[in-house]
């Protein structure tokens, strides 16, 4: 399924922790339900991005690899308490 | 005329091969230069010159490797030496010609005092260069930092950088900007774009460094919020000036057996384990340090372990890939002293019944639930100071950047388990292993970090303050 993002974060070339730092910053500007697409070449992001996002309460709608970069499509979730 | 861009992930740097006719020049090559020379060969280009924009602070230059295999002349800025190898000094007013193009140096001080930018002039462009190789001056969405030569020259260099980038911005919009430092590099003054190249027009629109109100504002903005850079940097310029040994290939890492690793460790070698952080937490050689083998492996080896100390590597499978990856990264920053790697990895150690240590792991969710339950917990945040400032810290936690930990061990409690956090778990793993090496009781937060969690913890702390019981603190 194709997801159209509200915001795109190009974190290619950046290393840990920048993909998460940049994703968090853009996520703050989104309303709950908003969709963020992140591109990253940091190999650790394959584990770390979903781990960070899901623990906070966001939902990974899609992820994979395209043209040498990882991509994550994340929907902003409600803050759990 | 053709420009081939090579990106070295992990250092965040670009190198450029410019071909015209059957000749080429190479700008700011990395030490494992064979990927450049092989590309030139495939294209039928003879590399005549290696052009350096500055004496590099973040990596060992591949200029000598390129010369060894092609006979290329190494061209450096007058005044940037002395150099321990044959070279040509270049000044504004000189130029380099290959094929039907010209490479013209222009003074571009700021990132270093003698930093130069290289203008590329092609036959069709009569009044302006087609492109400029801007090195560490004007970057895509940023500028090069000016504090690498010491605090005492940072201000003067920042003012020089201000003038340099503004002069570059006078070039026509269409002129291509081809910088050396970019996303992933610690040589940047602020977070750059993910794009590797740009144009003057795009930079004038979107680069805050070009849109500072005045020189004082620029200096404040470009020096006021700098991140920390790896501790190995001061070793690079001396190596680059002396001229690193050209080896013709990345040195192989020797295979060591368990006994050899034990002897090396007893003689002072550091054991660096590149495995995933949870695998390391579950079982590791006592005293070993967990620096995961991702693109920034060598940066953190060079940051947290004394540069001259011998090291032994424990690498994850498949060794046929991880061995060469670790080797080339360390080679790029001139980090020798690799005594070898343990043949068979951690499994060989356990099969020989040698002592194993372990420490527990947790997630940020676990930490949150622990604090919400009302249990007191000690937390250590090992991110950079700029991150504590920009993204917040958990109330009551200690803050020591991972690279400062070895010098500040005495500050840490030994009577309570210390939970260690960063943003993802990567730097926390390095820190946790350093603490474990010193027998400090630890728990690694292996998933996530304070980023995105601080408000929730702040709310708990507010509740705890009302209830007069501590949330985080030790």
PDB file of C-alpha atoms in Angstrom, chain A residues 10-18 20-22 24 41-44 48 50-52 54-56 79-81, chain B residues 9-10 183-184 191-192 194 277 294-296 325 363 365 372 387 391 423-424 426-427 447 451-453 456 459:
ATOM      1  CA  UNK A  10      15.855  13.215   4.348  1.00  0.00           C
ATOM      2  CA  UNK A  11      18.410  11.878   6.827  1.00  0.00           C
ATOM      3  CA  UNK A  12      20.591  10.147   4.248  1.00  0.00           C
ATOM      4  CA  UNK A  13      24.293  10.436   5.061  1.00  0.00           C
ATOM      5  CA  UNK A  14      23.574  11.312   8.675  1.00  0.00           C
ATOM      6  CA  UNK A  15      24.631   8.899  11.374  1.00  0.00           C
ATOM      7  CA  UNK A  16      23.056   7.832  14.626  1.00  0.00           C
ATOM      8  CA  UNK A  17      21.530   9.699  16.427  1.00  0.00           C
ATOM      9  CA  UNK A  18      20.635  12.238  13.746  1.00  0.00           C
ATOM     10  CA  UNK A  20      16.000   9.930  15.256  1.00  0.00           C
ATOM     11  CA  UNK A  21      16.763  13.541  16.273  1.00  0.00           C
ATOM     12  CA  UNK A  22      15.481  14.826  12.910  1.00  0.00           C
ATOM     13  CA  UNK A  24      11.539  13.644  16.499  1.00  0.00           C
ATOM     14  CA  UNK A  41      21.504   5.375   5.288  1.00  0.00           C
ATOM     15  CA  UNK A  42      22.509   4.686   8.910  1.00  0.00           C
ATOM     16  CA  UNK A  43      22.284   0.898   9.103  1.00  0.00           C
ATOM     17  CA  UNK A  44      21.438   0.994  12.813  1.00  0.00           C
ATOM     18  CA  UNK A  48      16.578   1.856  16.186  1.00  0.00           C
ATOM     19  CA  UNK A  50      11.088   1.454  14.757  1.00  0.00           C
ATOM     20  CA  UNK A  51      12.159   0.772  18.373  1.00  0.00           C
ATOM     21  CA  UNK A  52      12.131   4.482  19.237  1.00  0.00           C
ATOM     22  CA  UNK A  54       6.887   2.336  18.606  1.00  0.00           C
ATOM     23  CA  UNK A  55       7.911   2.717  22.248  1.00  0.00           C
ATOM     24  CA  UNK A  56       6.727   6.321  22.145  1.00  0.00           C
ATOM     25  CA  UNK A  79       0.806   9.789  23.722  1.00  0.00           C
ATOM     26  CA  UNK A  80       0.302   6.855  26.047  1.00  0.00           C
ATOM     27  CA  UNK A  81       0.552   7.591  29.713  1.00  0.00           C
TER      28      UNK A  81
ATOM     29  CA  UNK B   9      29.486   7.402   4.661  1.00  0.00           C
ATOM     30  CA  UNK B  10      30.665   7.340   8.230  1.00  0.00           C
ATOM     31  CA  UNK B 183      25.739  15.239   6.259  1.00  0.00           C
ATOM     32  CA  UNK B 184      27.419  12.817   8.656  1.00  0.00           C
ATOM     33  CA  UNK B 191      23.244  20.563  10.710  1.00  0.00           C
ATOM     34  CA  UNK B 192      23.663  20.567   6.915  1.00  0.00           C
ATOM     35  CA  UNK B 194      21.272  15.699   3.220  1.00  0.00           C
ATOM     36  CA  UNK B 277      24.432  -4.071  21.855  1.00  0.00           C
ATOM     37  CA  UNK B 294      28.078   0.634  11.947  1.00  0.00           C
ATOM     38  CA  UNK B 295      29.360   3.459   9.717  1.00  0.00           C
ATOM     39  CA  UNK B 296      30.606   5.473  12.699  1.00  0.00           C
ATOM     40  CA  UNK B 325      34.607  -2.995   7.036  1.00  0.00           C
ATOM     41  CA  UNK B 363      13.800   0.016  27.146  1.00  0.00           C
ATOM     42  CA  UNK B 365       9.199   2.079  28.454  1.00  0.00           C
ATOM     43  CA  UNK B 372       5.909   5.769  37.544  1.00  0.00           C
ATOM     44  CA  UNK B 387      21.381  17.392  22.581  1.00  0.00           C
ATOM     45  CA  UNK B 391      15.969  17.933  23.152  1.00  0.00           C
ATOM     46  CA  UNK B 423      18.988   8.557  21.846  1.00  0.00           C
ATOM     47  CA  UNK B 424      18.907   5.041  20.471  1.00  0.00           C
ATOM     48  CA  UNK B 426      24.245   3.017  20.405  1.00  0.00           C
ATOM     49  CA  UNK B 427      26.329   5.445  22.471  1.00  0.00           C
ATOM     50  CA  UNK B 447      15.969   1.000  22.858  1.00  0.00           C
ATOM     51  CA  UNK B 451      14.265  12.150  23.014  1.00  0.00           C
ATOM     52  CA  UNK B 452      10.498  12.389  22.758  1.00  0.00           C
ATOM     53  CA  UNK B 453      10.030  11.154  26.352  1.00  0.00           C
ATOM     54  CA  UNK B 456       6.149  12.458  30.157  1.00  0.00           C
ATOM     55  CA  UNK B 459       4.884  15.227  34.383  1.00  0.00           C
TER      56      UNK B 459
END
